Amino acid sequence: MESNSSSSSPTYPKWRKVAYGGMQPGFADNHTDESFLEDMITNANVVKRDLVKVILDSFSISQYLCIVALVVLVWTCTLRSIFNGTSLLLLDIVLLGVGFFVVLSTAEMLSFNLLLNYVLKISFFITGLYLLSPIYQTLTRSITSDSIWVLTASLVILHLFLHNYSDSNVKPPGALENATFTSNLSLNASIVASLLIASRLPSRLHVFAIVLFSLQIFLFAPLVTYCIKKFSFRLHLCFTVTLMVVTLFFVARLHRLLFILLFSVLVFVNLVCPYWLIRIQEYKFEINGPWDEAKLCFNVTE
């Protein structure tokens, strides 16, 4: 009788690791055995970062912070009548010439037609800007100056917060533009801030010169710094360090508290943040295995 009962008991197949197919006979739906974790991999895609490399990469952020700080310094000097319209125009011409020189010197492929196209676009842009200067001058006449200062500061902070500090948003000369929503919003914030400052200037020449200066910086400075960095990383580091020293010098002459604030921000960006990033990497724990969802190797939008 015992032999008959043992022979009549059901025999279940061995448990298999399957993604679909429902419950397997004799095993619970959440059953796993010792072979389930055999293919588990930990920290397969974790990138080991070097502190010095992270610090050097953070120079791009400090570089743009200093550029924006210099723009605000020029705005302040213009509002205080330290810079007149003629000096601002000379500054615009020098910046335009230096920008073209850097782009032409570092560009790998730059045809004559592309250069002519750039010159025509800039000419139309400057002409339209000069014609619209009287409108910009009276744009915020009914708004108090205190509201203008607060709104301008908010827009500059928004511009810095949304700005794309990586090189992925900068295209070489002649490349198709594919800007993101946040980068467009950041650029628009800087343009509106420039127009608000220009609306508080006394003459049409001041308005034209300061708006042209601001647009040159906010539109073309990322391209110029990208060309410098692509041409020579050592030149990029030298330019960034020089820019930080010059910016801190002029900010210190303007106000000591602003100098301390800017210096603290630069130390935080270049030293504290990279150190934090390296320390956080020690606690990163990533688990990969056959249970991971499939990843597409192509863009579904194409």
JSON list of N, CA, C and O in Angstrom, two decimals, residues 143-167:
[
{"chain": "A", "resi": 143, "resn": "ILE", "atom": "N", "xyz": [6.88, 101.80, -15.08]},
{"chain": "A", "resi": 143, "resn": "ILE", "atom": "CA", "xyz": [7.23, 100.88, -14.00]},
{"chain": "A", "resi": 143, "resn": "ILE", "atom": "C", "xyz": [8.32, 101.52, -13.15]},
{"chain": "A", "resi": 143, "resn": "ILE", "atom": "O", "xyz": [9.25, 102.15, -13.66]},
{"chain": "A", "resi": 144, "resn": "THR", "atom": "N", "xyz": [8.21, 101.35, -11.86]},
{"chain": "A", "resi": 144, "resn": "THR", "atom": "CA", "xyz": [9.19, 101.95, -10.94]},
{"chain": "A", "resi": 144, "resn": "THR", "atom": "C", "xyz": [10.55, 101.27, -11.08]},
{"chain": "A", "resi": 144, "resn": "THR", "atom": "O", "xyz": [10.64, 100.10, -11.47]},
{"chain": "A", "resi": 145, "resn": "SER", "atom": "N", "xyz": [11.58, 102.00, -10.71]},
{"chain": "A", "resi": 145, "resn": "SER", "atom": "CA", "xyz": [12.94, 101.46, -10.84]},
{"chain": "A", "resi": 145, "resn": "SER", "atom": "C", "xyz": [13.19, 100.30, -9.89]},
{"chain": "A", "resi": 145, "resn": "SER", "atom": "O", "xyz": [13.91, 99.35, -10.24]},
{"chain": "A", "resi": 146, "resn": "ASP", "atom": "N", "xyz": [12.61, 100.34, -8.69]},
{"chain": "A", "resi": 146, "resn": "ASP", "atom": "CA", "xyz": [12.80, 99.24, -7.74]},
{"chain": "A", "resi": 146, "resn": "ASP", "atom": "C", "xyz": [12.26, 97.93, -8.31]},
{"chain": "A", "resi": 146, "resn": "ASP", "atom": "O", "xyz": [12.88, 96.86, -8.16]},
{"chain": "A", "resi": 147, "resn": "SER", "atom": "N", "xyz": [11.12, 98.00, -8.96]},
{"chain": "A", "resi": 147, "resn": "SER", "atom": "CA", "xyz": [10.56, 96.79, -9.58]},
{"chain": "A", "resi": 147, "resn": "SER", "atom": "C", "xyz": [11.46, 96.30, -10.71]},
{"chain": "A", "resi": 147, "resn": "SER", "atom": "O", "xyz": [11.62, 95.09, -10.90]},
{"chain": "A", "resi": 148, "resn": "ILE", "atom": "N", "xyz": [12.06, 97.23, -11.44]},
{"chain": "A", "resi": 148, "resn": "ILE", "atom": "CA", "xyz": [12.96, 96.85, -12.54]},
{"chain": "A", "resi": 148, "resn": "ILE", "atom": "C", "xyz": [14.18, 96.14, -11.99]},
{"chain": "A", "resi": 148, "resn": "ILE", "atom": "O", "xyz": [14.62, 95.10, -12.54]},
{"chain": "A", "resi": 149, "resn": "TRP", "atom": "N", "xyz": [14.76, 96.63, -10.89]},
{"chain": "A", "resi": 149, "resn": "TRP", "atom": "CA", "xyz": [15.96, 96.00, -10.35]},
{"chain": "A", "resi": 149, "resn": "TRP", "atom": "C", "xyz": [15.66, 94.59, -9.84]},
{"chain": "A", "resi": 149, "resn": "TRP", "atom": "O", "xyz": [16.43, 93.66, -10.07]},
{"chain": "A", "resi": 150, "resn": "VAL", "atom": "N", "xyz": [14.54, 94.45, -9.14]},
{"chain": "A", "resi": 150, "resn": "VAL", "atom": "CA", "xyz": [14.19, 93.12, -8.60]},
{"chain": "A", "resi": 150, "resn": "VAL", "atom": "C", "xyz": [13.91, 92.15, -9.73]},
{"chain": "A", "resi": 150, "resn": "VAL", "atom": "O", "xyz": [14.37, 90.99, -9.71]},
{"chain": "A", "resi": 151, "resn": "LEU", "atom": "N", "xyz": [13.17, 92.59, -10.74]},
{"chain": "A", "resi": 151, "resn": "LEU", "atom": "CA", "xyz": [12.85, 91.71, -11.87]},
{"chain": "A", "resi": 151, "resn": "LEU", "atom": "C", "xyz": [14.10, 91.34, -12.66]},
{"chain": "A", "resi": 151, "resn": "LEU", "atom": "O", "xyz": [14.27, 90.19, -13.09]},
{"chain": "A", "resi": 152, "resn": "THR", "atom": "N", "xyz": [15.01, 92.29, -12.83]},
{"chain": "A", "resi": 152, "resn": "THR", "atom": "CA", "xyz": [16.25, 92.01, -13.55]},
{"chain": "A", "resi": 152, "resn": "THR", "atom": "C", "xyz": [17.11, 90.99, -12.80]},
{"chain": "A", "resi": 152, "resn": "THR", "atom": "O", "xyz": [17.63, 90.04, -13.40]},
{"chain": "A", "resi": 153, "resn": "ALA", "atom": "N", "xyz": [17.24, 91.17, -11.49]},
{"chain": "A", "resi": 153, "resn": "ALA", "atom": "CA", "xyz": [18.01, 90.21, -10.70]},
{"chain": "A", "resi": 153, "resn": "ALA", "atom": "C", "xyz": [17.38, 88.82, -10.74]},
{"chain": "A", "resi": 153, "resn": "ALA", "atom": "O", "xyz": [18.09, 87.81, -10.86]},
{"chain": "A", "resi": 154, "resn": "SER", "atom": "N", "xyz": [16.06, 88.76, -10.69]},
{"chain": "A", "resi": 154, "resn": "SER", "atom": "CA", "xyz": [15.38, 87.46, -10.75]},
{"chain": "A", "resi": 154, "resn": "SER", "atom": "C", "xyz": [15.62, 86.78, -12.10]},
{"chain": "A", "resi": 154, "resn": "SER", "atom": "O", "xyz": [15.84, 85.56, -12.17]},
{"chain": "A", "resi": 155, "resn": "LEU", "atom": "N", "xyz": [15.57, 87.56, -13.18]},
{"chain": "A", "resi": 155, "resn": "LEU", "atom": "CA", "xyz": [15.78, 86.99, -14.51]},
{"chain": "A", "resi": 155, "resn": "LEU", "atom": "C", "xyz": [17.22, 86.52, -14.70]},
{"chain": "A", "resi": 155, "resn": "LEU", "atom": "O", "xyz": [17.47, 85.49, -15.35]},
{"chain": "A", "resi": 156, "resn": "VAL", "atom": "N", "xyz": [18.18, 87.24, -14.15]},
{"chain": "A", "resi": 156, "resn": "VAL", "atom": "CA", "xyz": [19.59, 86.82, -14.25]},
{"chain": "A", "resi": 156, "resn": "VAL", "atom": "C", "xyz": [19.80, 85.51, -13.48]},
{"chain": "A", "resi": 156, "resn": "VAL", "atom": "O", "xyz": [20.49, 84.59, -13.96]},
{"chain": "A", "resi": 157, "resn": "ILE", "atom": "N", "xyz": [19.21, 85.41, -12.29]},
{"chain": "A", "resi": 157, "resn": "ILE", "atom": "CA", "xyz": [19.32, 84.16, -11.51]},
{"chain": "A", "resi": 157, "resn": "ILE", "atom": "C", "xyz": [18.64, 83.02, -12.27]},
{"chain": "A", "resi": 157, "resn": "ILE", "atom": "O", "xyz": [19.16, 81.89, -12.31]},
{"chain": "A", "resi": 158, "resn": "LEU", "atom": "N", "xyz": [17.48, 83.29, -12.86]},
{"chain": "A", "resi": 158, "resn": "LEU", "atom": "CA", "xyz": [16.80, 82.26, -13.66]},
{"chain": "A", "resi": 158, "resn": "LEU", "atom": "C", "xyz": [17.64, 81.84, -14.85]},
{"chain": "A", "resi": 158, "resn": "LEU", "atom": "O", "xyz": [17.71, 80.65, -15.19]},
{"chain": "A", "resi": 159, "resn": "HIS", "atom": "N", "xyz": [18.30, 82.79, -15.48]},
{"chain": "A", "resi": 159, "resn": "HIS", "atom": "CA", "xyz": [19.18, 82.48, -16.61]},
{"chain": "A", "resi": 159, "resn": "HIS", "atom": "C", "xyz": [20.32, 81.57, -16.19]},
{"chain": "A", "resi": 159, "resn": "HIS", "atom": "O", "xyz": [20.63, 80.58, -16.87]},
{"chain": "A", "resi": 160, "resn": "LEU", "atom": "N", "xyz": [20.94, 81.87, -15.05]},
{"chain": "A", "resi": 160, "resn": "LEU", "atom": "CA", "xyz": [22.04, 81.04, -14.57]},
{"chain": "A", "resi": 160, "resn": "LEU", "atom": "C", "xyz": [21.56, 79.66, -14.15]},
{"chain": "A", "resi": 160, "resn": "LEU", "atom": "O", "xyz": [22.26, 78.66, -14.32]},
{"chain": "A", "resi": 161, "resn": "PHE", "atom": "N", "xyz": [20.36, 79.59, -13.59]},
{"chain": "A", "resi": 161, "resn": "PHE", "atom": "CA", "xyz": [19.84, 78.31, -13.11]},
{"chain": "A", "resi": 161, "resn": "PHE", "atom": "C", "xyz": [19.47, 77.38, -14.27]},
{"chain": "A", "resi": 161, "resn": "PHE", "atom": "O", "xyz": [19.68, 76.16, -14.20]},
{"chain": "A", "resi": 162, "resn": "LEU", "atom": "N", "xyz": [18.95, 77.92, -15.37]},
{"chain": "A", "resi": 162, "resn": "LEU", "atom": "CA", "xyz": [18.49, 77.11, -16.49]},
{"chain": "A", "resi": 162, "resn": "LEU", "atom": "C", "xyz": [19.53, 76.97, -17.60]},
{"chain": "A", "resi": 162, "resn": "LEU", "atom": "O", "xyz": [19.30, 76.21, -18.55]},
{"chain": "A", "resi": 163, "resn": "HIS", "atom": "N", "xyz": [20.62, 77.67, -17.50]},
{"chain": "A", "resi": 163, "resn": "HIS", "atom": "CA", "xyz": [21.62, 77.63, -18.57]},
{"chain": "A", "resi": 163, "resn": "HIS", "atom": "C", "xyz": [22.24, 76.23, -18.67]},
{"chain": "A", "resi": 163, "resn": "HIS", "atom": "O", "xyz": [22.50, 75.57, -17.65]},
{"chain": "A", "resi": 164, "resn": "ASN", "atom": "N", "xyz": [22.48, 75.80, -19.88]},
{"chain": "A", "resi": 164, "resn": "ASN", "atom": "CA", "xyz": [23.11, 74.50, -20.12]},
{"chain": "A", "resi": 164, "resn": "ASN", "atom": "C", "xyz": [24.63, 74.69, -20.10]},
{"chain": "A", "resi": 164, "resn": "ASN", "atom": "O", "xyz": [25.21, 75.25, -21.02]},
{"chain": "A", "resi": 165, "resn": "TYR", "atom": "N", "xyz": [25.26, 74.21, -19.05]},
{"chain": "A", "resi": 165, "resn": "TYR", "atom": "CA", "xyz": [26.70, 74.42, -18.87]},
{"chain": "A", "resi": 165, "resn": "TYR", "atom": "C", "xyz": [27.54, 73.36, -19.57]},
{"chain": "A", "resi": 165, "resn": "TYR", "atom": "O", "xyz": [28.77, 73.45, -19.54]},
{"chain": "A", "resi": 166, "resn": "SER", "atom": "N", "xyz": [26.92, 72.37, -20.17]},
{"chain": "A", "resi": 166, "resn": "SER", "atom": "CA", "xyz": [27.67, 71.37, -20.92]},
{"chain": "A", "resi": 166, "resn": "SER", "atom": "C", "xyz": [27.86, 71.83, -22.35]},
{"chain": "A", "resi": 166, "resn": "SER", "atom": "O", "xyz": [27.22, 72.77, -22.83]},
{"chain": "A", "resi": 167, "resn": "ASP", "atom": "N", "xyz": [28.75, 71.15, -23.06]},
{"chain": "A", "resi": 167, "resn": "ASP", "atom": "CA", "xyz": [29.02, 71.49, -24.46]},
{"chain": "A", "resi": 167, "resn": "ASP", "atom": "C", "xyz": [28.01, 70.88, -25.42]},
{"chain": "A", "resi": 167, "resn": "ASP", "atom": "O", "xyz": [28.09, 71.11, -26.62]}
]
